[in-house]
Amino acid sequence: MKLLILNGPNLNMLGVREPAIYGRQDFKALEAFIRETCAAEGIECELFQSNHEGALVDKIQEAWGVFDGIVINPAAYTHTSVAILDALKAVSIPTVEVHLSDVSRREDFRQVSYAGMACLKTYMGLGFEGYRRAILFLKEYLEGRDA
Ligand code: DQA
């Protein structure tokens, strides 16, 4: 089982960026957490972070026929990007959305998730744990589907 883990803009600034909202652990720690989670579950993973919408779209397109599932935190593009939504729909790879913070309790402009419209599930407000839940959910979903 191969999962692609995508992180959008400014998530590389974790640890520095608004620690009251996103915590004090940095992006390297998040990447290590994701890699450890996948290794413990016997899942192969590739991690990709970009501050550029088109780079995320390219990566989603390239995932077609290569990855079984996608975990995505589109960050600010969550609330603006029809291009990311369309890319997820184009490849139709089972995808789970993650947000570190609880976006449902934040500003009005964060209340729409375009990417989320192409996702099986969303985890928010759980910090790093949201990524673990997303990975476990996809594992169970993909194993069930292939059984
Ligand atoms: C975020 C929430 C988004 O609204 C925000 O733009 C981010 C991070 C989160 O993980 O909580 O950059 O996706």
PDB file of C-alpha atoms and ligand atoms in Angstrom:
ATOM      1  CA  MET A   1       0.000   0.000   0.000  1.00  0.00           C
ATOM      2  CA  LYS A   2       1.415   3.361  -1.066  1.00  0.00           C
ATOM      3  CA  LEU A   3       0.209   6.674   0.327  1.00  0.00           C
ATOM      4  CA  LEU A   4       1.036  10.177  -0.829  1.00  0.00           C
ATOM      5  CA  ILE A   5       1.053  12.752   1.971  1.00  0.00           C
ATOM      6  CA  LEU A   6       0.600  16.302   0.707  1.00  0.00           C
ATOM      7  CA  ASN A   7       1.086  19.486   2.698  1.00  0.00           C
ATOM      8  CA  GLY A   8       0.293  22.942   1.380  1.00  0.00           C
ATOM      9  CA  PRO A   9       1.612  26.463   1.901  1.00  0.00           C
ATOM     10  CA  ASN A  10       3.199  27.686   5.117  1.00  0.00           C
ATOM     11  CA  LEU A  11       3.112  24.276   6.779  1.00  0.00           C
ATOM     12  CA  ASN A  12       6.913  24.246   6.347  1.00  0.00           C
ATOM     13  CA  MET A  13       6.846  27.127   8.873  1.00  0.00           C
ATOM     14  CA  LEU A  14       5.393  24.975  11.667  1.00  0.00           C
ATOM     15  CA  GLY A  15       7.016  25.687  15.000  1.00  0.00           C
ATOM     16  CA  VAL A  16       7.549  29.343  14.053  1.00  0.00           C
ATOM     17  CA  ARG A  17       4.128  30.053  12.628  1.00  0.00           C
ATOM     18  CA  GLU A  18       1.341  31.109  15.064  1.00  0.00           C
ATOM     19  CA  PRO A  19       2.332  28.565  17.742  1.00  0.00           C
ATOM     20  CA  ALA A  20      -0.844  29.263  19.729  1.00  0.00           C
ATOM     21  CA  ILE A  21      -2.801  27.764  16.816  1.00  0.00           C
ATOM     22  CA  TYR A  22      -0.390  25.282  15.264  1.00  0.00           C
ATOM     23  CA  GLY A  23       1.809  24.284  18.197  1.00  0.00           C
ATOM     24  CA  ARG A  24       5.570  24.441  18.759  1.00  0.00           C
ATOM     25  CA  GLN A  25       6.636  21.290  16.954  1.00  0.00           C
ATOM     26  CA  ASP A  26       8.291  21.995  13.610  1.00  0.00           C
ATOM     27  CA  PHE A  27       7.650  20.559  10.158  1.00  0.00           C
ATOM     28  CA  LYS A  28      10.550  18.099  10.437  1.00  0.00           C
ATOM     29  CA  ALA A  29       8.835  16.666  13.523  1.00  0.00           C
ATOM     30  CA  LEU A  30       5.567  16.338  11.574  1.00  0.00           C
ATOM     31  CA  GLU A  31       7.367  14.546   8.737  1.00  0.00           C
ATOM     32  CA  ALA A  32       9.066  12.192  11.198  1.00  0.00           C
ATOM     33  CA  PHE A  33       5.696  11.498  12.885  1.00  0.00           C
ATOM     34  CA  ILE A  34       4.097  10.644   9.522  1.00  0.00           C
ATOM     35  CA  ARG A  35       7.000   8.412   8.437  1.00  0.00           C
ATOM     36  CA  GLU A  36       6.956   6.574  11.797  1.00  0.00           C
ATOM     37  CA  THR A  37       3.187   6.086  11.592  1.00  0.00           C
ATOM     38  CA  CYS A  38       3.421   4.643   8.086  1.00  0.00           C
ATOM     39  CA  ALA A  39       6.385   2.410   8.980  1.00  0.00           C
ATOM     40  CA  ALA A  40       4.510   1.037  12.014  1.00  0.00           C
ATOM     41  CA  GLU A  41       1.566   0.166   9.752  1.00  0.00           C
ATOM     42  CA  GLY A  42       3.721  -1.344   6.989  1.00  0.00           C
ATOM     43  CA  ILE A  43       2.701   1.410   4.571  1.00  0.00           C
ATOM     44  CA  GLU A  44       4.999   2.941   1.971  1.00  0.00           C
ATOM     45  CA  CYS A  45       4.734   6.709   1.853  1.00  0.00           C
ATOM     46  CA  GLU A  46       5.991   9.723  -0.013  1.00  0.00           C
ATOM     47  CA  LEU A  47       5.796  13.178   1.539  1.00  0.00           C
ATOM     48  CA  PHE A  48       5.529  16.373  -0.485  1.00  0.00           C
ATOM     49  CA  GLN A  49       5.138  19.957   0.714  1.00  0.00           C
ATOM     50  CA  SER A  50       4.756  22.986  -1.521  1.00  0.00           C
ATOM     51  CA  ASN A  51       3.853  26.628  -1.209  1.00  0.00           C
ATOM     52  CA  HIS A  52       2.628  26.558  -4.827  1.00  0.00           C
ATOM     53  CA  GLU A  53      -0.849  25.544  -5.947  1.00  0.00           C
ATOM     54  CA  GLY A  54       0.294  24.272  -9.370  1.00  0.00           C
ATOM     55  CA  ALA A  55       3.001  22.107  -7.814  1.00  0.00           C
ATOM     56  CA  LEU A  56       0.359  20.437  -5.642  1.00  0.00           C
ATOM     57  CA  VAL A  57      -1.885  19.936  -8.701  1.00  0.00           C
ATOM     58  CA  ASP A  58       1.061  18.408 -10.626  1.00  0.00           C
ATOM     59  CA  LYS A  59       1.808  16.047  -7.735  1.00  0.00           C
ATOM     60  CA  ILE A  60      -1.843  14.920  -7.521  1.00  0.00           C
ATOM     61  CA  GLN A  61      -1.910  14.247 -11.281  1.00  0.00           C
ATOM     62  CA  GLU A  62       1.358  12.284 -11.064  1.00  0.00           C
ATOM     63  CA  ALA A  63      -0.137  10.155  -8.267  1.00  0.00           C
ATOM     64  CA  TRP A  64      -2.555   8.540 -10.713  1.00  0.00           C
ATOM     65  CA  GLY A  65      -1.724   4.839 -11.126  1.00  0.00           C
ATOM     66  CA  VAL A  66       1.098   5.138  -8.560  1.00  0.00           C
ATOM     67  CA  PHE A  67      -0.503   5.752  -5.151  1.00  0.00           C
ATOM     68  CA  ASP A  68      -3.402   3.926  -3.499  1.00  0.00           C
ATOM     69  CA  GLY A  69      -4.414   6.814  -1.275  1.00  0.00           C
ATOM     70  CA  ILE A  70      -3.725  10.468  -0.526  1.00  0.00           C
ATOM     71  CA  VAL A  71      -3.650  12.380   2.760  1.00  0.00           C
ATOM     72  CA  ILE A  72      -3.825  16.107   2.113  1.00  0.00           C
ATOM     73  CA  ASN A  73      -3.589  19.220   4.204  1.00  0.00           C
ATOM     74  CA  PRO A  74      -4.063  21.854   1.494  1.00  0.00           C
ATOM     75  CA  ALA A  75      -3.583  24.615   4.125  1.00  0.00           C
ATOM     76  CA  ALA A  76      -4.841  27.983   2.800  1.00  0.00           C
ATOM     77  CA  TYR A  77      -5.616  26.424  -0.617  1.00  0.00           C
ATOM     78  CA  THR A  78      -8.325  24.431   1.157  1.00  0.00           C
ATOM     79  CA  HIS A  79     -10.504  27.511   1.073  1.00  0.00           C
ATOM     80  CA  THR A  80      -9.684  28.796  -2.415  1.00  0.00           C
ATOM     81  CA  SER A  81      -8.521  26.080  -4.770  1.00  0.00           C
ATOM     82  CA  VAL A  82     -10.953  24.644  -7.283  1.00  0.00           C
ATOM     83  CA  ALA A  83      -7.831  23.447  -9.148  1.00  0.00           C
ATOM     84  CA  ILE A  84      -6.859  21.115  -6.286  1.00  0.00           C
ATOM     85  CA  LEU A  85     -10.466  19.887  -6.016  1.00  0.00           C
ATOM     86  CA  ASP A  86     -10.554  19.186  -9.766  1.00  0.00           C
ATOM     87  CA  ALA A  87      -7.181  17.378  -9.647  1.00  0.00           C
ATOM     88  CA  LEU A  88      -8.410  15.125  -6.810  1.00  0.00           C
ATOM     89  CA  LYS A  89     -11.597  14.398  -8.768  1.00  0.00           C
ATOM     90  CA  ALA A  90      -9.593  13.747 -11.947  1.00  0.00           C
ATOM     91  CA  VAL A  91      -7.410  11.041 -10.404  1.00  0.00           C
ATOM     92  CA  SER A  92     -10.175   9.774  -8.101  1.00  0.00           C
ATOM     93  CA  ILE A  93      -7.713   8.295  -5.617  1.00  0.00           C
ATOM     94  CA  PRO A  94      -9.253   7.775  -2.142  1.00  0.00           C
ATOM     95  CA  THR A  95      -8.272  10.910  -0.220  1.00  0.00           C
ATOM     96  CA  VAL A  96      -8.553  12.121   3.364  1.00  0.00           C
ATOM     97  CA  GLU A  97      -8.284  15.786   4.378  1.00  0.00           C
ATOM     98  CA  VAL A  98      -6.403  16.867   7.500  1.00  0.00           C
ATOM     99  CA  HIS A  99      -6.149  20.186   9.327  1.00  0.00           C
ATOM    100  CA  LEU A 100      -4.023  20.693  12.404  1.00  0.00           C
ATOM    101  CA  SER A 101      -6.380  23.335  13.773  1.00  0.00           C
ATOM    102  CA  ASP A 102     -10.130  23.116  14.176  1.00  0.00           C
ATOM    103  CA  VAL A 103     -11.072  25.224  11.154  1.00  0.00           C
ATOM    104  CA  SER A 104     -14.766  24.912  12.037  1.00  0.00           C
ATOM    105  CA  ARG A 105     -14.119  27.228  14.996  1.00  0.00           C
ATOM    106  CA  ARG A 106     -12.091  29.797  13.067  1.00  0.00           C
ATOM    107  CA  GLU A 107     -12.834  32.658  10.634  1.00  0.00           C
ATOM    108  CA  ASP A 108     -15.768  32.602   8.202  1.00  0.00           C
ATOM    109  CA  PHE A 109     -13.422  32.437   5.211  1.00  0.00           C
ATOM    110  CA  ARG A 110     -12.133  29.089   6.471  1.00  0.00           C
ATOM    111  CA  GLN A 111     -15.583  27.504   6.519  1.00  0.00           C
ATOM    112  CA  VAL A 112     -15.475  26.321   2.905  1.00  0.00           C
ATOM    113  CA  SER A 113     -13.239  23.428   1.915  1.00  0.00           C
ATOM    114  CA  TYR A 114     -13.039  22.828  -1.820  1.00  0.00           C
ATOM    115  CA  ALA A 115     -10.596  19.919  -1.499  1.00  0.00           C
ATOM    116  CA  GLY A 116     -12.840  18.420   1.159  1.00  0.00           C
ATOM    117  CA  MET A 117     -15.558  17.950  -1.451  1.00  0.00           C
ATOM    118  CA  ALA A 118     -13.394  15.233  -3.030  1.00  0.00           C
ATOM    119  CA  CYS A 119     -12.400  13.596   0.278  1.00  0.00           C
ATOM    120  CA  LEU A 120     -13.795  10.552   2.060  1.00  0.00           C
ATOM    121  CA  LYS A 121     -13.261  12.126   5.454  1.00  0.00           C
ATOM    122  CA  THR A 122     -11.797  15.133   7.275  1.00  0.00           C
ATOM    123  CA  TYR A 123      -9.854  15.223  10.539  1.00  0.00           C
ATOM    124  CA  MET A 124      -9.387  18.643  12.122  1.00  0.00           C
ATOM    125  CA  GLY A 125      -8.253  20.104  15.416  1.00  0.00           C
ATOM    126  CA  LEU A 126      -6.232  17.054  16.430  1.00  0.00           C
ATOM    127  CA  GLY A 127      -2.745  18.360  15.584  1.00  0.00           C
ATOM    128  CA  PHE A 128      -0.326  15.686  14.330  1.00  0.00           C
ATOM    129  CA  GLU A 129      -2.747  12.966  15.483  1.00  0.00           C
ATOM    130  CA  GLY A 130      -5.076  13.929  12.608  1.00  0.00           C
ATOM    131  CA  TYR A 131      -2.506  12.619  10.117  1.00  0.00           C
ATOM    132  CA  ARG A 132      -2.265   9.303  12.021  1.00  0.00           C
ATOM    133  CA  ARG A 133      -6.051   8.941  11.995  1.00  0.00           C
ATOM    134  CA  ALA A 134      -6.154   9.729   8.275  1.00  0.00           C
ATOM    135  CA  ILE A 135      -3.483   7.106   7.530  1.00  0.00           C
ATOM    136  CA  LEU A 136      -5.285   4.475   9.651  1.00  0.00           C
ATOM    137  CA  PHE A 137      -8.615   5.314   8.036  1.00  0.00           C
ATOM    138  CA  LEU A 138      -7.167   4.920   4.525  1.00  0.00           C
ATOM    139  CA  LYS A 139      -5.464   1.654   5.480  1.00  0.00           C
ATOM    140  CA  GLU A 140      -8.735   0.195   6.718  1.00  0.00           C
ATOM    141  CA  TYR A 141     -10.673   1.594   3.764  1.00  0.00           C
ATOM    142  CA  LEU A 142      -8.224   0.289   1.148  1.00  0.00           C
ATOM    143  CA  GLU A 143      -7.893  -3.126   2.802  1.00  0.00           C
ATOM    144  CA  GLY A 144     -11.696  -3.409   2.970  1.00  0.00           C
ATOM    145  CA  ARG A 145     -12.058  -2.376  -0.653  1.00  0.00           C
ATOM    146  CA  ASP A 146      -9.441  -4.865  -1.886  1.00  0.00           C
ATOM    147  CA  ALA A 147     -10.697  -7.792   0.239  1.00  0.00           C
TER     148      ALA A 147
HETATM  149  C1  DQA B   1      -4.699  24.570   8.168  1.00  0.00           C
HETATM  150  C2  DQA B   1      -5.917  25.482   8.308  1.00  0.00           C
HETATM  151  C3  DQA B   1      -5.986  26.480   7.161  1.00  0.00           C
HETATM  152  O1  DQA B   1      -7.131  27.307   7.295  1.00  0.00           O
HETATM  153  C4  DQA B   1      -4.751  27.352   7.160  1.00  0.00           C
HETATM  154  O2  DQA B   1      -4.775  28.235   6.054  1.00  0.00           O
HETATM  155  C5  DQA B   1      -3.491  26.571   7.199  1.00  0.00           C
HETATM  156  C6  DQA B   1      -3.412  25.376   8.037  1.00  0.00           C
HETATM  157  C7  DQA B   1      -4.521  23.641   9.385  1.00  0.00           C
HETATM  158  O3  DQA B   1      -3.782  22.679   9.264  1.00  0.00           O
HETATM  159  O4  DQA B   1      -5.115  23.877  10.449  1.00  0.00           O
HETATM  160  O5  DQA B   1      -2.483  26.969   6.609  1.00  0.00           O
HETATM  161  O6  DQA B   1      -4.873  23.767   7.026  1.00  0.00           O
END
